[in-house]
mmCIF file of C-alpha atoms in Angstrom:
data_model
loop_
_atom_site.group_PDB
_atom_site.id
_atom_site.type_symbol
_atom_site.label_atom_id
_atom_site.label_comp_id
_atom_site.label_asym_id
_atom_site.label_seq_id
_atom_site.Cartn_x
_atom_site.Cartn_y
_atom_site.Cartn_z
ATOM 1 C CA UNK A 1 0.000 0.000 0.000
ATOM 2 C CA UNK A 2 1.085 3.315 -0.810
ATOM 3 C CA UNK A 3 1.872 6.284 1.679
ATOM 4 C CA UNK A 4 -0.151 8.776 1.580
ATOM 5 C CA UNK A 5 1.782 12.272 1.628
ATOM 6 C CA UNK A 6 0.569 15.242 3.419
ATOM 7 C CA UNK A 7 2.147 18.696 2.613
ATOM 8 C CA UNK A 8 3.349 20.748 4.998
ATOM 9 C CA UNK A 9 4.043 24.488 4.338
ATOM 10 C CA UNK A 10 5.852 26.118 7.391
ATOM 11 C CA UNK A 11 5.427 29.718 8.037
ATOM 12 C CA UNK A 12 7.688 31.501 10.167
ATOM 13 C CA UNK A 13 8.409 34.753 11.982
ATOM 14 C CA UNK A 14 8.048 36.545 14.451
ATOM 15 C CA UNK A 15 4.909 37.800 16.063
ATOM 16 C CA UNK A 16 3.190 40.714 14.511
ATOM 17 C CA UNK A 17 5.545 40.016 11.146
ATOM 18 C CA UNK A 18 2.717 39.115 9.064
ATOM 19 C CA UNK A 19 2.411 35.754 9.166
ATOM 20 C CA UNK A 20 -1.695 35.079 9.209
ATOM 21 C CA UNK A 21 -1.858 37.944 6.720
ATOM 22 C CA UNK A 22 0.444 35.873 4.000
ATOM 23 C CA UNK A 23 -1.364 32.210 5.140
ATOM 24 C CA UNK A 24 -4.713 34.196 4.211
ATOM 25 C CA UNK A 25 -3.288 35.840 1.132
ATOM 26 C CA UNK A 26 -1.987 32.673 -0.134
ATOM 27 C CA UNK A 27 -5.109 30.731 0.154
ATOM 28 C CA UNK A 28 -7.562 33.367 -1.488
ATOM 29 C CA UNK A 29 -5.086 33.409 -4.474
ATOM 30 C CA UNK A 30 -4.785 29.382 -5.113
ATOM 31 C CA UNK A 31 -7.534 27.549 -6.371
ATOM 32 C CA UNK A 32 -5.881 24.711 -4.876
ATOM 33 C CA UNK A 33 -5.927 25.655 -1.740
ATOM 34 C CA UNK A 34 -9.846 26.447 -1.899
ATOM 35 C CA UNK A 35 -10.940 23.343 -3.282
ATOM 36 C CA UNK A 36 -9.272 21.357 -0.835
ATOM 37 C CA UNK A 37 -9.298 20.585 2.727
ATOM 38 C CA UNK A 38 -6.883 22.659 4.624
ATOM 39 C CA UNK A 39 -5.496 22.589 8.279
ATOM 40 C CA UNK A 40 -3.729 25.900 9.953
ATOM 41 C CA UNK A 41 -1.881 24.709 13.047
ATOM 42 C CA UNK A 42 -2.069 28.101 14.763
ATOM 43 C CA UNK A 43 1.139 28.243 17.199
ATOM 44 C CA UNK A 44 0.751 32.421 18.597
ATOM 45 C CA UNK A 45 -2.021 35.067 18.361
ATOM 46 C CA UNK A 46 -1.310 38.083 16.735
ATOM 47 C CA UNK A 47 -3.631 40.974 15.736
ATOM 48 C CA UNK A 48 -4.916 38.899 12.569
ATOM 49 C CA UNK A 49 -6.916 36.142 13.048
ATOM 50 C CA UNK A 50 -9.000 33.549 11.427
ATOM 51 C CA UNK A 51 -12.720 33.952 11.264
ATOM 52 C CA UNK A 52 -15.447 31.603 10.678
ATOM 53 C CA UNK A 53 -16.721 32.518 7.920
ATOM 54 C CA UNK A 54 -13.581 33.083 6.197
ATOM 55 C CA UNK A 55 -12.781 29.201 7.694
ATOM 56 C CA UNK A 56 -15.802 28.019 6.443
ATOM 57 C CA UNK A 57 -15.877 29.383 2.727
ATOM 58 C CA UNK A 58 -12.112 28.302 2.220
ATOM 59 C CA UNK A 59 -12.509 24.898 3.937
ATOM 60 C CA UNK A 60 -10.176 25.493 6.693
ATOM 61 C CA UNK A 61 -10.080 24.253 10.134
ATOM 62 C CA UNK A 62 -8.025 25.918 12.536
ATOM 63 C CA UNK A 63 -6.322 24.229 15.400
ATOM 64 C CA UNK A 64 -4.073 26.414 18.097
ATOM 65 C CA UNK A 65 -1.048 25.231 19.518
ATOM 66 C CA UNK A 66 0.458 26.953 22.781
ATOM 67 C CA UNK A 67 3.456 24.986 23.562
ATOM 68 C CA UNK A 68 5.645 23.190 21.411
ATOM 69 C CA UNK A 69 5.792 19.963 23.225
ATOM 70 C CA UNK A 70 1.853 19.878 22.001
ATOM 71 C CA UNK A 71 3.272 19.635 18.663
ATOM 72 C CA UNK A 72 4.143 16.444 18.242
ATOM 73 C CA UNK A 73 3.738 13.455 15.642
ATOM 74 C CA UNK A 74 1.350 11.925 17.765
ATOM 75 C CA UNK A 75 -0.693 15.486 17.802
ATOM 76 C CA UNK A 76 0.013 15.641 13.674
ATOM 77 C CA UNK A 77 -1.153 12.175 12.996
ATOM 78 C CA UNK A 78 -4.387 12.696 15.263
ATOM 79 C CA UNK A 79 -5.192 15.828 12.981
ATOM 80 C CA UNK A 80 -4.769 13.719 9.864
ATOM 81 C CA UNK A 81 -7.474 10.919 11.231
ATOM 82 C CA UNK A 82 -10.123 14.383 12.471
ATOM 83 C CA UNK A 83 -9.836 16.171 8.882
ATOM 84 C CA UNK A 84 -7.837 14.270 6.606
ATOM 85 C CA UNK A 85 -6.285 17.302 4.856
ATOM 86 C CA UNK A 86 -4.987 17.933 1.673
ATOM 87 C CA UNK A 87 -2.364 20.212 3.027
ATOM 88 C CA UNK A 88 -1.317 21.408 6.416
ATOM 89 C CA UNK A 89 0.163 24.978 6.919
ATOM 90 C CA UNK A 90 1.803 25.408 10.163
ATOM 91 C CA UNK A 91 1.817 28.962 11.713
ATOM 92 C CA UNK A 92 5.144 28.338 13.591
ATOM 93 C CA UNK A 93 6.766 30.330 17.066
ATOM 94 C CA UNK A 94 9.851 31.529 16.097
ATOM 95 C CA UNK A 95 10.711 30.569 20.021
ATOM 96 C CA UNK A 96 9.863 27.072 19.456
ATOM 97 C CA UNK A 97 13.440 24.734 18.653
ATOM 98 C CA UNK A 98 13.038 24.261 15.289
ATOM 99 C CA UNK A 99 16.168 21.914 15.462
ATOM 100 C CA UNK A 100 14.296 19.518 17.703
ATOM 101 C CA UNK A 101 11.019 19.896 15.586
ATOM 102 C CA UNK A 102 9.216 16.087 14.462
ATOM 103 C CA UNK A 103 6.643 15.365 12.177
ATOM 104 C CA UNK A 104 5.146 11.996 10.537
ATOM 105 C CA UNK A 105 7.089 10.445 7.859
ATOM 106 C CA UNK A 106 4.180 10.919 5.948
ATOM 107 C CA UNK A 107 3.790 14.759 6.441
ATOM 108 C CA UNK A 108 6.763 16.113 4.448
ATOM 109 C CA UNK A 109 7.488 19.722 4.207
ATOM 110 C CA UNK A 110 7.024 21.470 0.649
ATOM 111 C CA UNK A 111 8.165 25.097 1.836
ATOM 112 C CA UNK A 112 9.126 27.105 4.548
ATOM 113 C CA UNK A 113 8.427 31.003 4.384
ATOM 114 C CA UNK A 114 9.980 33.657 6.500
ATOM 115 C CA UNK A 115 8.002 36.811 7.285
ATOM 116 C CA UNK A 116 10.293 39.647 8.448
ATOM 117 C CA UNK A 117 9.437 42.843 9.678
ATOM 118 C CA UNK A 118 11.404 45.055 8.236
ATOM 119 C CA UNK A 119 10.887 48.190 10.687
ATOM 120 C CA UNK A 120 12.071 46.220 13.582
ATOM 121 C CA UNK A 121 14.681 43.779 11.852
ATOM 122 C CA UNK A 122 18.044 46.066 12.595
ATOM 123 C CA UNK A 123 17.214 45.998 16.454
ATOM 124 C CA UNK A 124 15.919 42.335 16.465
ATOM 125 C CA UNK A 125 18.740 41.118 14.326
ATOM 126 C CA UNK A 126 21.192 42.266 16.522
ATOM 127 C CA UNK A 127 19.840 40.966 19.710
ATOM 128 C CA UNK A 128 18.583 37.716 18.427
ATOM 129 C CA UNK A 129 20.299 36.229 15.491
ATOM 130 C CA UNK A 130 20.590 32.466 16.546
ATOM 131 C CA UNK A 131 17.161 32.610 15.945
ATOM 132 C CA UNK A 132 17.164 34.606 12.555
ATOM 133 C CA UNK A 133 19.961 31.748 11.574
ATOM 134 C CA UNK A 134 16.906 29.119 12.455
ATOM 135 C CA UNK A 135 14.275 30.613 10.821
ATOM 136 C CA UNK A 136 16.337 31.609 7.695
ATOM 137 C CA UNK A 137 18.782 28.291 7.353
ATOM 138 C CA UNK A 138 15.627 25.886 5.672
ATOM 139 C CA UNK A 139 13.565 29.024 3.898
ATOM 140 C CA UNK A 140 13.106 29.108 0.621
ATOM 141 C CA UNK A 141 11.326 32.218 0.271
ATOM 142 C CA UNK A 142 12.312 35.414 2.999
ATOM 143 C CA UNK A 143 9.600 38.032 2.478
ATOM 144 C CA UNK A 144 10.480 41.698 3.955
ATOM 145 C CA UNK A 145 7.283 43.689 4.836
ATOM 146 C CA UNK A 146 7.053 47.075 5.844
ATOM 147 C CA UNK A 147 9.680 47.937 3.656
ATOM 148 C CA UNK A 148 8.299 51.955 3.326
ATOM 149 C CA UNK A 149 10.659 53.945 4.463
ATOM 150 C CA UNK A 150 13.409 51.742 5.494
ATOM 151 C CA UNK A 151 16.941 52.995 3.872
ATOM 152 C CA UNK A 152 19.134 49.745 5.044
ATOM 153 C CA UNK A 153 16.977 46.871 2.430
ATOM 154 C CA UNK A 154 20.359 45.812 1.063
ATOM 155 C CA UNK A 155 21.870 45.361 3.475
ATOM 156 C CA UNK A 156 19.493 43.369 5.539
ATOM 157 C CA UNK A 157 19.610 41.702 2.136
ATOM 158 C CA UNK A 158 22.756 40.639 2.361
ATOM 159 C CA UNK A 159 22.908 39.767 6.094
ATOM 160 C CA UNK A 160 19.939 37.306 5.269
ATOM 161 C CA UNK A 161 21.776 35.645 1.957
ATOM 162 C CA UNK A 162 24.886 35.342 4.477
ATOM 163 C CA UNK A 163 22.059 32.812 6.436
ATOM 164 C CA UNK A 164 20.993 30.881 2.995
ATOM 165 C CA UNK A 165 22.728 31.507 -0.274
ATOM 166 C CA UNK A 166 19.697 29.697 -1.940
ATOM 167 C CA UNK A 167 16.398 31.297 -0.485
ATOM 168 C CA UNK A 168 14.401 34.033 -2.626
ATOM 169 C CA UNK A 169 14.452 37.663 -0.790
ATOM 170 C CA UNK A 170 11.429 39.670 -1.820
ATOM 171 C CA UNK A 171 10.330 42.962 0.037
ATOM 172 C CA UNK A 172 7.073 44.428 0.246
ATOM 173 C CA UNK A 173 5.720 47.986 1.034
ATOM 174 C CA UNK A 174 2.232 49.350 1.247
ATOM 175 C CA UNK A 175 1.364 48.654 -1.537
ATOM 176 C CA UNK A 176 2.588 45.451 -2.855
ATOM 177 C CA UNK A 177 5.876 43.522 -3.625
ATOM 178 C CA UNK A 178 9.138 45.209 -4.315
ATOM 179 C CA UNK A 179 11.460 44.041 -6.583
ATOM 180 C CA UNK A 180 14.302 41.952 -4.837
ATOM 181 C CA UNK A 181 16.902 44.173 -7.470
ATOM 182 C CA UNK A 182 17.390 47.098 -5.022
ATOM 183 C CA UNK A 183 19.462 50.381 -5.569
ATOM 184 C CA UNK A 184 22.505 49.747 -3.716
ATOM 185 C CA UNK A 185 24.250 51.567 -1.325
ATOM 186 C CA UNK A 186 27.575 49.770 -2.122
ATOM 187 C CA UNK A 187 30.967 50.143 -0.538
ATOM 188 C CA UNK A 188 31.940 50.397 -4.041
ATOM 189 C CA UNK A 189 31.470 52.274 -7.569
ATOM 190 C CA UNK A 190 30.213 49.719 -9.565
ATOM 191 C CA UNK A 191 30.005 52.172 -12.657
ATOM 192 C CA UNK A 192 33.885 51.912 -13.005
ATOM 193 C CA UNK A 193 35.432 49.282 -15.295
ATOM 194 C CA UNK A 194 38.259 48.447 -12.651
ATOM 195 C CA UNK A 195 37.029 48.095 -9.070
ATOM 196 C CA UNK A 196 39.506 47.640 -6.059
ATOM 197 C CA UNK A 197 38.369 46.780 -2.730
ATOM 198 C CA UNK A 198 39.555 45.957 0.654
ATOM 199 C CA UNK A 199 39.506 42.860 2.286
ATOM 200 C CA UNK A 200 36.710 43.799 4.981
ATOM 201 C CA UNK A 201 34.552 44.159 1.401
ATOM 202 C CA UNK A 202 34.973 41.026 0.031
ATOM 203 C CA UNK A 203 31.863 39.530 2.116
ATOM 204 C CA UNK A 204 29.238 42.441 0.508
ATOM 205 C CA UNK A 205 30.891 41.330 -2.796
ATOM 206 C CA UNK A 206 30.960 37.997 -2.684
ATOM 207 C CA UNK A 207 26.422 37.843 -1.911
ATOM 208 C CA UNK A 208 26.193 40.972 -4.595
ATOM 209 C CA UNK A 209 27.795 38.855 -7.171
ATOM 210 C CA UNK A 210 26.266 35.591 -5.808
ATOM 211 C CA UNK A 211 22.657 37.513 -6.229
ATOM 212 C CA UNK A 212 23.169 39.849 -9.583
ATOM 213 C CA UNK A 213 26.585 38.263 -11.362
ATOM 214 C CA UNK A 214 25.032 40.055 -14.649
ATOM 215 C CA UNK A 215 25.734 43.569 -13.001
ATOM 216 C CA UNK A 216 29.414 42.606 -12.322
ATOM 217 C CA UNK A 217 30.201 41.117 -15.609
ATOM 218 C CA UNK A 218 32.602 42.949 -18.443
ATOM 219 C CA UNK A 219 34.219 44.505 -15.244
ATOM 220 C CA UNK A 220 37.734 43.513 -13.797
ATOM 221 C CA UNK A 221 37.886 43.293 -9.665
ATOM 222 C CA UNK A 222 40.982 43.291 -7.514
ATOM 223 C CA UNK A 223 41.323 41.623 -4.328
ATOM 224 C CA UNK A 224 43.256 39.924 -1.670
ATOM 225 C CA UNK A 225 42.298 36.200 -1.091
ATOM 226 C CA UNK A 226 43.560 33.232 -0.196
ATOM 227 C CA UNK A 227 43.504 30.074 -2.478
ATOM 228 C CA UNK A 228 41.411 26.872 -0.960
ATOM 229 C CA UNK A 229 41.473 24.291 -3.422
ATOM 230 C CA UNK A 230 43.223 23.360 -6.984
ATOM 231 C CA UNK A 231 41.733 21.259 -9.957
ATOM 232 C CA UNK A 232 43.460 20.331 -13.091
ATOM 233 C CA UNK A 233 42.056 23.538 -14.852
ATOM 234 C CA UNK A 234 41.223 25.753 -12.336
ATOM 235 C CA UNK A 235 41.466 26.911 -8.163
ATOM 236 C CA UNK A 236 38.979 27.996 -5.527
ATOM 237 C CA UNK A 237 39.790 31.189 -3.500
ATOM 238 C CA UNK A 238 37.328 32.741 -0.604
ATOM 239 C CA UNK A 239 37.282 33.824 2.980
ATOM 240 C CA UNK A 240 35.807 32.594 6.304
ATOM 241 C CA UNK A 241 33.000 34.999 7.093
ATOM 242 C CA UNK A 242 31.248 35.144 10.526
ATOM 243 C CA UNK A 243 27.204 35.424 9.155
ATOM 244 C CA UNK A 244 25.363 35.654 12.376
ATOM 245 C CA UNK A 245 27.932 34.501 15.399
ATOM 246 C CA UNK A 246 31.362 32.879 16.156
ATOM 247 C CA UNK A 247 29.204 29.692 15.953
ATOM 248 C CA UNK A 248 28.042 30.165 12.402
ATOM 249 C CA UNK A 249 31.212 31.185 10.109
ATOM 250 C CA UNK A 250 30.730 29.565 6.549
ATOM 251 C CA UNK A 251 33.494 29.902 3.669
ATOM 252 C CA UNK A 252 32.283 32.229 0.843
ATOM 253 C CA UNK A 253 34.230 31.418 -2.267
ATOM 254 C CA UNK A 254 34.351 30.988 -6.134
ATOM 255 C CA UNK A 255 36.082 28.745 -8.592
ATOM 256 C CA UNK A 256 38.208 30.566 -10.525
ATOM 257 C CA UNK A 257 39.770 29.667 -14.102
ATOM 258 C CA UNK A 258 43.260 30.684 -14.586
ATOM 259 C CA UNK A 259 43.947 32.676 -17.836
ATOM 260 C CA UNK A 260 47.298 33.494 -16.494
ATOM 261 C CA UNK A 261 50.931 32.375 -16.202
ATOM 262 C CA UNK A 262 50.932 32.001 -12.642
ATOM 263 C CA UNK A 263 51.094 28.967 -10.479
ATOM 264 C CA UNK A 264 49.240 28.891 -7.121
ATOM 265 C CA UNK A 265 48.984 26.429 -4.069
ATOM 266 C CA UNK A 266 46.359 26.099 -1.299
ATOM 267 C CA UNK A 267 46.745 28.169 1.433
ATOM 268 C CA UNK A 268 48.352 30.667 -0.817
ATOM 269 C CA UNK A 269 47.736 34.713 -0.174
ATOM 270 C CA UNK A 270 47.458 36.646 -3.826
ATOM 271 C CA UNK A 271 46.202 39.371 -4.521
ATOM 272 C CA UNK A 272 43.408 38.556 -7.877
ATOM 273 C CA UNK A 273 42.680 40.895 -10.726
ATOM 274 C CA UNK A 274 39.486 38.886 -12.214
ATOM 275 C CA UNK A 275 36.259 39.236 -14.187
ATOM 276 C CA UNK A 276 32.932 37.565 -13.535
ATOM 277 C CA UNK A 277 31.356 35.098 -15.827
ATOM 278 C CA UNK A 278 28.630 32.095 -16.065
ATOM 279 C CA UNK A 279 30.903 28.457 -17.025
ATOM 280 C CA UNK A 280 30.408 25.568 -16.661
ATOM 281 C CA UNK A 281 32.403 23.868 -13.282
ATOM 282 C CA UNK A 282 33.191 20.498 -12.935
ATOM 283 C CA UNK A 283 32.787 21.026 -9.387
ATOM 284 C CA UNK A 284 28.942 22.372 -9.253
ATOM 285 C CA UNK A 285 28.909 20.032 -12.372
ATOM 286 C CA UNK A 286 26.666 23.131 -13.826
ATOM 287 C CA UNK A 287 26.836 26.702 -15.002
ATOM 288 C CA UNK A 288 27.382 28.980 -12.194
ATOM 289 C CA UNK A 289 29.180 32.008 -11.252
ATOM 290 C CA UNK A 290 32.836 31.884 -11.994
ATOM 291 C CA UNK A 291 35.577 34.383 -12.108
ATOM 292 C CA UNK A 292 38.218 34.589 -14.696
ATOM 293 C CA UNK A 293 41.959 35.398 -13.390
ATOM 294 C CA UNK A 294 43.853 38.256 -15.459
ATOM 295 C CA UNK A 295 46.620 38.355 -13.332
ATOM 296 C CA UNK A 296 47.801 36.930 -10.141
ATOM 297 C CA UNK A 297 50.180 38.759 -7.330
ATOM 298 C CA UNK A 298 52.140 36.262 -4.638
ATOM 299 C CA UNK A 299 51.643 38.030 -1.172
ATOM 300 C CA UNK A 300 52.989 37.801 2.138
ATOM 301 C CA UNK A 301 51.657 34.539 4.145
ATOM 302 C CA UNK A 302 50.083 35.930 6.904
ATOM 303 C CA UNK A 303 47.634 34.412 9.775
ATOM 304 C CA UNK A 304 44.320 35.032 7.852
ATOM 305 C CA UNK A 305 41.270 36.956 9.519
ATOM 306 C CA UNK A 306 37.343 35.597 9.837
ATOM 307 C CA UNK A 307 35.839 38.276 8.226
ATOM 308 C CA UNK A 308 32.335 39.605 9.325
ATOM 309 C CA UNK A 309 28.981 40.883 7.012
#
């Protein structure tokens, strides 16, 4: 007999981020959702709520959860036998341990969303990032809101990529979605053909090319690095870069083909003149972002630093 699978769509934030406003929003706008039975697992109140006639004409049954060692796979499988849903979107505590979180092996997640509130992030960010780093790490979508007014986007941009180099990062004002393709306040002049930068830079680089690499192509880039790896055609460079504590430091690097004369070894210090391109790596074994060495400078070996976003 064949399992059957229930999706699970995980919502996340914290509270007063928008999280029932995006659950609603998402079911009025998918057929999907409103032809089928649906189950909110309802984990903190907030100033939005669920109504019953909204409930009713959508086919979804709310259930409230105040304590995460309610949510269990005992409590998950005894929702499945009461409403046999179609879907189950869980409306999660951002206090909860996501890390020690359990579900059914039947009940597999689909997607995990991040609401962010973008007027409080700065002072939230900075007093509780393990718990940005939890809610982030698994995302594949991060959705800004509030975004009117607020001059630092980019950056919190870029803080949030440091978290998941893979998750989409949208931003929404008053009225609507943003584009994710923000003006930049860049600790650079990206209008220059030849762009220098110091060390401390190379994490804002690195995510800026990671996110837009067709901005930084036709362009040649100078930097200090440190090589990390050697193929038969080509060599990694990259830093150690601190994202969210001395807990979390992840190495942010590119494969680089060598156009020049020069001969490198790991551990090496150079300083790289390079352009950016799309290639094809037989590391990724795809077409990704790649830089193209021009010319390579031996440095000093020196004790390198963890650098910081």
């Amino acid at each position: 007999m064949i399992m059957r699978e229930i999706p699970l769509f995980i919502i996340n934030g914290f509270l007063e981020s928008g999280k029932t406003t995006i659950i609603k929003e998402i079911i009025d706008n998918n057929e999907a959702y409103k032809n089928n039975s649906t189950v909110v697992i309802h984990c903190e109140d907030g100033e939005v709520e669920y109504d019953k006639e909204w409930c009713l004409n959508n086919k979804v049954h709310v259930e409230y959860v105040e304590d995460q060692a309610e949510l269990t796979p005992d409590f998950m499988r005894n929702i499945d036998d009461i409403y046999h849903p179609n879907q189950i979107v869980i409306e999660y505590n951002s206090f909860f341990d996501w890390e020690s979180q359990e579900f059914p092996n039947d009940m597999v997640i689909y997607q995990q969303i991040t609401m962010i509130d973008a007027q409080t992030f700065n002072v939230m960010f900075n007093n509780m990032r393990q718990i940005f780093q939890s809610m982030v790490k698994d995302s594949s979508l991060v959705i800004f809101n509030r975004c009117d007014g607020v001059k630092d986007l980019s950056a919190y941009r870029r803080w949030i990529r440091g978290m998941n180099q893979n998750a989409q990062i949208a931003f929404e004002g008053a009225n609507g979605r943003l584009t994710a393709m923000l003006d930049e306040d860049l600790p650079y002049d990206l209008s220059k053909s030849e762009i220098a930068f110091e060390e401390d830079v190379y994490p804002t680089w690195y995510i800026e090319v990671f996110d837009n690499p067709e901005k930084y192509m036709n362009k040649i880039f100078k930097f200090k690095t440190y090589v990390r790896d050697i193929t038969d055609n080509t060599f990694v460079i990259g830093r150690q870069v601190m994202t969210c504590c001395e807990d979390d430091i992840q190495f942010m690097g590119y494969e680089v083909i060598n156009d020049t004369d020069s001969s490198v070894k790991v551990d090496d210090c150079i300083y790289l003149e390079c352009s950016v391109e799309m290639a094809y790596s037989n590391i990724a074994e795809n077409t990704v972002v790649m830089l193209r060495a021009h010319k390579i400078s031996k440095l000093k070996k020196e004790k390198e630093t963890i650098l910081t976003l």
